[in-house]
Amino acid sequence: MSKRFVSFMIVLTMALLAVVPTFAQDAPSGELEIFSWWAGDEGPALEALIVKYNEMYPDVTVNNATVTGGSGVNARAVLKTRMLGGDPPDSFQVHAGQELIGTWVIADRMEDLTFLFEEEGWMDKFPQGLIDLLSYEGGIWSVPVNIHRSNVMWYVPANLEAWGVSVPASWAEFLEICPTLQANDVTPLVVGENWTVNHLWESVALAELGVDGWNGLWAGEKSWLDDDVVAMWDTFGQILDCSNIDVDAATLSWQQATDAVIAGDAAFNVMGDWAAGYMFTTLGLEPGVGFGWAPSPGTGGVFMMLSDSFGLPKDIKNHDAAVAWLKLLGSQEGQDIFNPLKGSIAGRLDSDLSLYNAYLQSAAADWQMDAVVGSLAHGAVAPESFSSEFATVMEIYLGSRNGMSASNAAQAIANQAGIGG
Ligand code: GAL
């Protein structure tokens, strides 16, 4: 064998060794488990993204593991058991902000994704405020797929016209039209199962406390015992008196509460804009005709945001496939596949708005112009130790209708959760 041939073979072998690992990294294979609560009616946007992923990575079998239940009430409990039991899914849905940081990052269960943001050139593709929400101690801990708005009031324009009422700009205006609607045998405001009542509450609290008051609660700079906070509970109680809270609320999912508005059984519903996704994508209604929207009363000019994101837990089974999933989620194409169906706007700054419907275009404009605050009910502003206990605060209020008792309980759990401390 000539020396030349031997060196040729060595060079060839080295070249192959260099190529093989890169190839393996570029084309992940095996099973990828994605964990979320986007099941059934909530599924189409995620499913569309998975179709795209399958096209890009045909050697990966995606296991779309979902646990039904709006706002992740059930999924979070299952996730906790799995994470603590050493069986993390390859990637899971988590709200940007305290739900991510206060639960999984401080417990050292997540991988730092700064490398991905740098490699993919994402540092200036997402707003700095959103990156800040995903950051803790020098790391970035998940990839945001969207921006949802919490403080939206939904209605059917033709129904309001028939009942002779207009969209209330404040809760005082809502309370004025409440008797007219009741006289028409219509539920003025429909609520559903427990978490949807918390969801309504956060829009009412924002209206009554204003941006500074709301932010002050989460910075620990404002007391729950302040007069305006205690008085807010009374307004909340009057609003609930115009709802179905004591009738069938507990039996309704958020979709069923939306259905009541569409059917004309109820006039209004305050829900995040996944309701727009449901009405547009699942029910096939035209924004502005089949359904209308407005900022929840008293919150015009304020965008209460939350963001769904996916993270990379430590010690997962298919790291390469999970990183490829996160890359798709954070890409312009991925976000523009997902969000027009989901009822959310892209987290990225460069999405193609022509792909989005009239509601989403208006949300995108508000996102640019409005003051932005974070949602409690969807994980942005408070750690889970507070937000899950807030259900108890709500029970105390609903059971007693005593604002001072509710405020006392809220202050106690805020102290325990170290809010502001
Ligand atoms: C929110 C989530 C939304 C939507 C909603 C209803 O917490 O961020 O994407 O799924 O719950 O389930």
XYZ file of C-alpha atoms and ligand atoms in Angstrom:
433
model
C 0.000 0.000 0.000
C 1.518 3.320 -1.015
C 2.184 5.957 1.635
C 0.061 8.347 -0.347
C -2.892 5.971 -0.266
C -2.507 5.495 3.507
C -2.528 9.241 4.146
C -5.506 9.592 1.808
C -7.383 6.979 3.865
C -6.479 8.755 7.126
C -7.717 12.077 5.801
C -10.903 10.423 4.514
C -11.569 8.702 7.854
C -11.032 11.952 9.746
C -13.338 13.781 7.385
C -16.026 11.140 7.882
C -15.642 11.279 11.650
C -16.074 15.027 11.482
C -19.152 14.741 9.288
C -21.036 11.953 11.057
C -21.693 13.724 14.387
C -22.794 16.914 12.608
C -25.148 14.887 10.491
C -26.572 13.176 13.570
C -27.137 16.571 15.171
C -28.835 17.983 12.071
C -31.243 15.115 11.658
C -32.635 14.028 15.001
C -34.488 10.747 15.217
C -36.396 8.664 17.762
C -39.360 9.812 19.827
C -40.005 13.383 20.996
C -42.513 13.962 23.760
C -44.072 17.423 23.880
C -46.185 18.108 26.936
C -48.955 20.733 27.069
C -52.625 21.366 27.889
C -53.553 22.159 24.314
C -55.937 19.264 23.802
C -59.176 18.968 21.787
C -60.601 22.398 20.931
C -57.319 23.994 21.939
C -55.239 21.698 19.762
C -55.215 22.970 16.147
C -52.343 25.475 16.442
C -50.023 23.005 18.147
C -51.005 20.285 15.684
C -50.127 22.550 12.741
C -46.708 23.118 14.237
C -46.188 19.398 14.699
C -47.089 18.807 11.037
C -44.330 21.265 10.100
C -41.897 19.564 12.475
C -42.676 16.168 10.947
C -41.961 17.551 7.486
C -38.605 18.887 8.654
C -37.591 15.865 10.736
C -39.296 12.791 9.290
C -37.194 10.449 11.443
C -38.698 11.772 14.657
C -41.994 10.450 15.979
C -43.732 13.169 17.955
C -45.725 12.134 20.973
C -48.157 15.025 21.500
C -48.855 14.438 25.189
C -51.683 16.623 26.461
C -53.542 16.881 29.739
C -56.903 18.583 29.213
C -57.939 21.506 31.362
C -57.970 25.224 30.607
C -55.044 27.317 31.811
C -53.105 24.157 32.641
C -54.746 23.524 35.993
C -54.477 19.751 35.526
C -51.372 19.652 33.347
C -49.243 21.490 35.890
C -50.029 18.912 38.571
C -49.115 16.002 36.266
C -45.956 17.791 35.173
C -44.895 18.306 38.754
C -45.220 14.600 39.521
C -43.224 13.674 36.435
C -40.475 16.223 36.962
C -40.034 15.317 40.600
C -40.203 11.624 39.740
C -37.284 11.948 37.294
C -39.430 11.423 34.183
C -39.429 14.822 32.443
C -41.049 15.194 29.007
C -38.591 16.310 26.309
C -40.169 19.756 26.257
C -43.151 21.258 28.076
C -45.444 24.269 27.906
C -44.895 26.789 30.655
C -45.886 30.428 31.078
C -43.082 32.921 30.736
C -42.345 34.671 34.003
C -42.694 33.445 37.536
C -44.359 30.136 36.635
C -41.168 29.160 34.795
C -38.562 30.845 36.950
C -40.101 30.428 40.405
C -40.936 26.750 39.877
C -38.478 25.021 37.561
C -35.498 27.321 37.152
C -34.808 27.893 40.817
C -35.170 24.134 41.354
C -32.342 23.689 38.811
C -34.433 21.470 36.520
C -33.987 23.419 33.270
C -31.209 23.918 30.764
C -30.059 27.441 30.024
C -31.111 28.279 26.453
C -28.940 31.359 25.993
C -26.859 29.363 23.488
C -29.947 28.853 21.304
C -30.945 32.519 21.391
C -27.404 33.416 20.335
C -27.006 30.714 17.668
C -30.404 31.465 16.131
C -29.896 35.240 16.247
C -32.962 35.676 18.496
C -31.524 38.259 20.892
C -32.934 41.134 18.864
C -35.851 39.239 17.347
C -37.878 39.232 20.575
C -38.738 42.355 22.604
C -36.295 42.935 25.455
C -39.169 42.912 27.987
C -40.099 39.383 26.925
C -36.510 38.151 27.118
C -36.304 39.707 30.597
C -39.378 37.702 31.626
C -37.613 34.482 30.567
C -34.324 35.393 32.217
C -32.903 34.684 35.627
C -29.376 34.830 36.953
C -27.747 35.325 33.589
C -29.671 32.547 31.777
C -32.632 32.491 29.357
C -34.813 29.556 30.301
C -37.462 28.948 27.643
C -38.530 29.839 24.100
C -41.672 31.988 23.821
C -44.107 30.946 21.108
C -46.664 33.744 21.513
C -48.163 36.710 23.303
C -51.707 36.325 24.587
C -53.855 39.105 26.009
C -55.791 38.415 29.184
C -57.971 41.555 29.509
C -60.429 41.164 26.653
C -64.230 41.332 26.752
C -66.061 39.302 24.083
C -69.584 39.735 22.734
C -71.731 39.320 19.623
C -72.329 42.751 18.008
C -75.772 41.901 16.592
C -76.974 40.609 19.960
C -75.985 43.799 21.785
C -77.855 45.783 19.183
C -80.957 43.652 19.597
C -80.840 44.108 23.372
C -80.227 47.858 23.024
C -76.950 47.984 24.930
C -73.435 49.007 23.978
C -70.038 47.741 25.082
C -69.288 49.116 28.559
C -66.089 51.147 28.819
C -66.055 50.898 32.623
C -67.439 48.506 35.224
C -69.793 51.283 36.369
C -71.279 51.298 32.856
C -71.530 47.517 32.924
C -73.430 47.633 36.223
C -75.824 50.156 34.676
C -76.759 47.887 31.757
C -76.875 44.737 33.880
C -80.628 45.095 34.765
C -81.565 45.675 31.111
C -79.838 42.466 30.112
C -81.373 40.531 32.990
C -84.806 41.837 31.957
C -84.115 40.299 28.521
C -83.437 36.988 30.264
C -79.771 37.205 29.348
C -76.830 36.548 31.680
C -74.941 39.850 31.561
C -71.530 38.256 32.154
C -70.800 34.546 31.923
C -68.056 32.883 33.952
C -66.997 29.248 34.039
C -65.023 26.907 36.306
C -62.824 28.290 39.137
C -59.814 29.550 37.237
C -61.987 31.604 34.893
C -63.264 33.541 37.917
C -59.646 34.359 38.827
C -59.195 35.350 35.226
C -62.091 37.807 35.454
C -60.781 39.062 38.784
C -57.432 40.110 37.355
C -59.100 42.346 34.773
C -61.340 43.879 37.440
C -58.367 44.457 39.756
C -56.395 46.056 36.932
C -59.312 48.381 36.193
C -59.769 49.374 39.824
C -56.096 49.669 40.850
C -54.602 50.980 37.607
C -51.242 49.990 36.161
C -49.196 51.275 39.102
C -51.436 49.680 41.692
C -51.420 46.339 39.887
C -47.647 46.348 39.443
C -47.224 47.514 43.035
C -48.949 44.380 44.346
C -46.403 42.124 42.618
C -43.424 44.249 43.522
C -44.514 44.052 47.162
C -44.828 47.836 47.183
C -48.576 47.911 47.653
C -50.483 46.295 50.483
C -53.516 44.097 49.925
C -55.022 45.965 52.851
C -54.951 49.343 51.095
C -58.400 50.918 50.839
C -58.600 50.693 47.060
C -57.735 46.981 47.104
C -60.368 46.194 49.714
C -62.925 48.325 47.829
C -62.056 46.494 44.597
C -63.503 43.275 46.064
C -66.868 45.011 46.507
C -66.934 46.046 42.858
C -65.968 42.484 41.956
C -68.886 41.199 44.044
C -71.364 43.483 42.272
C -70.071 42.263 38.919
C -70.463 38.641 40.025
C -74.064 39.424 40.973
C -74.589 40.068 37.256
C -73.135 36.665 36.359
C -74.016 32.980 36.511
C -71.609 32.348 39.418
C -74.292 30.768 41.602
C -76.049 29.020 38.735
C -73.902 26.806 36.508
C -70.477 28.478 36.443
C -68.650 25.582 38.083
C -69.780 23.186 35.343
C -68.604 25.319 32.398
C -65.227 25.115 30.676
C -63.965 28.370 29.194
C -65.119 27.159 25.783
C -68.617 26.542 27.099
C -68.684 30.031 28.603
C -67.738 31.375 25.161
C -70.467 29.209 23.616
C -73.034 30.885 25.908
C -72.115 34.280 24.436
C -72.301 32.990 20.874
C -75.678 31.333 21.553
C -77.051 34.618 22.932
C -77.592 33.206 26.424
C -75.014 35.621 27.805
C -73.969 39.105 26.716
C -70.303 39.258 27.704
C -67.371 37.116 28.735
C -63.944 38.268 29.888
C -61.371 35.775 28.660
C -57.916 35.671 27.133
C -57.681 35.829 23.388
C -57.427 32.053 23.021
C -61.215 32.645 22.909
C -60.630 34.440 19.585
C -58.693 31.364 18.419
C -61.607 29.133 19.432
C -64.251 31.324 17.774
C -62.215 31.827 14.601
C -60.438 28.484 14.121
C -62.844 26.022 15.733
C -66.239 27.725 15.335
C -65.378 29.412 12.028
C -66.725 32.842 13.039
C -65.621 36.028 11.368
C -63.925 38.532 13.685
C -65.995 41.702 13.982
C -69.153 39.959 12.738
C -69.530 36.613 14.498
C -67.824 38.049 17.543
C -66.669 41.440 18.771
C -64.067 42.449 21.343
C -62.981 45.346 23.514
C -60.523 45.830 26.351
C -62.112 44.575 29.539
C -63.968 47.555 31.126
C -61.677 50.166 32.615
C -58.532 48.713 31.037
C -58.414 50.547 27.682
C -54.811 51.371 26.808
C -53.449 48.535 28.935
C -52.397 45.156 27.580
C -52.317 42.461 30.246
C -49.982 39.937 28.697
C -48.912 36.372 29.141
C -46.714 34.222 26.999
C -46.713 30.495 26.366
C -43.232 29.118 26.109
C -41.465 25.772 25.946
C -38.378 24.818 27.869
C -35.709 22.137 27.841
C -35.719 20.117 31.053
C -32.495 18.520 32.243
C -31.999 14.751 31.777
C -34.466 14.221 28.952
C -34.504 11.302 26.538
C -34.147 13.107 23.210
C -32.090 16.257 23.509
C -31.409 16.763 19.769
C -35.054 16.403 18.806
C -36.104 18.767 21.614
C -33.614 21.442 20.545
C -34.887 21.112 16.967
C -38.442 21.591 18.320
C -37.427 24.734 20.182
C -35.728 26.100 17.061
C -38.939 25.703 15.107
C -40.991 27.329 17.890
C -38.763 30.380 17.982
C -38.498 30.788 14.212
C -40.529 33.303 12.251
C -42.097 30.506 10.220
C -43.020 28.492 13.301
C -44.606 31.473 15.032
C -46.564 32.434 11.932
C -47.902 28.877 11.579
C -48.958 28.653 15.207
C -50.329 32.042 16.187
C -52.938 32.844 13.513
C -54.700 29.619 14.561
C -54.110 30.017 18.290
C -55.577 33.488 18.688
C -52.296 34.987 19.832
C -49.725 37.239 18.245
C -46.131 36.218 17.674
C -43.577 36.863 20.365
C -41.170 37.811 17.574
C -40.981 41.317 16.236
C -40.815 40.297 12.570
C -43.967 38.228 12.056
C -45.965 38.621 8.853
C -49.159 40.356 10.010
C -50.890 39.764 6.689
C -51.341 36.158 7.865
C -53.338 37.289 10.909
C -57.064 38.054 11.171
C -58.635 41.404 12.077
C -58.763 40.674 15.800
C -55.096 39.699 15.892
C -54.062 42.711 13.854
C -55.782 44.931 16.398
C -54.100 43.041 19.257
C -50.725 43.518 17.548
C -51.361 47.267 17.297
C -52.372 47.456 20.978
C -49.288 45.439 21.981
C -47.176 48.154 20.365
C -49.051 51.132 21.830
C -50.463 50.087 25.198
C -48.941 49.986 28.648
C -48.004 46.331 29.254
C -48.600 44.498 32.536
C -48.356 40.794 33.397
C -51.111 38.289 34.178
C -51.480 36.614 37.566
C -53.850 33.858 36.394
C -51.376 32.801 33.689
C -48.082 32.754 35.462
C -46.406 36.037 34.569
C -46.273 38.042 37.792
C -46.296 35.780 40.837
C -44.676 32.475 41.794
C -46.842 29.374 41.771
C -46.749 29.314 45.567
C -48.903 32.457 45.377
C -50.948 31.858 42.251
C -52.088 28.363 43.223
C -53.002 29.555 46.743
C -54.965 32.423 45.232
C -57.729 29.860 44.599
C -58.172 29.756 48.368
C -58.390 33.551 48.541
C -61.127 33.396 45.943
C -62.978 30.693 47.901
C -62.808 32.868 50.995
C -64.226 35.797 49.067
C -66.969 33.810 47.348
C -67.950 32.140 50.610
C -67.983 35.299 52.725
C -68.296 38.164 50.215
C -66.027 39.972 52.634
C -63.292 41.947 50.881
C -61.271 42.481 54.038
C -61.098 38.728 54.741
C -60.000 38.048 51.167
C -57.397 40.808 51.296
C -56.038 39.522 54.609
C -55.659 36.037 53.165
C -53.996 37.380 50.021
C -51.532 39.433 52.057
C -50.653 36.388 54.137
C -49.841 34.239 51.110
C -47.975 37.138 49.461
C -45.771 37.338 52.559
C -45.263 33.594 52.567
C -44.387 33.567 48.873
C -41.831 36.300 49.532
C -43.439 38.717 47.078
C -41.364 41.856 47.017
C -39.067 40.356 49.612
C -53.623 29.815 29.179
C -52.653 29.555 28.054
C -53.352 29.711 26.753
C -54.612 28.888 26.726
C -55.454 29.112 27.971
C -56.698 28.276 28.093
O -53.006 29.657 30.411
O -51.597 30.454 28.154
O -52.494 29.369 25.698
O -54.270 27.576 26.566
O -54.678 28.911 29.107
O -56.415 26.957 28.325
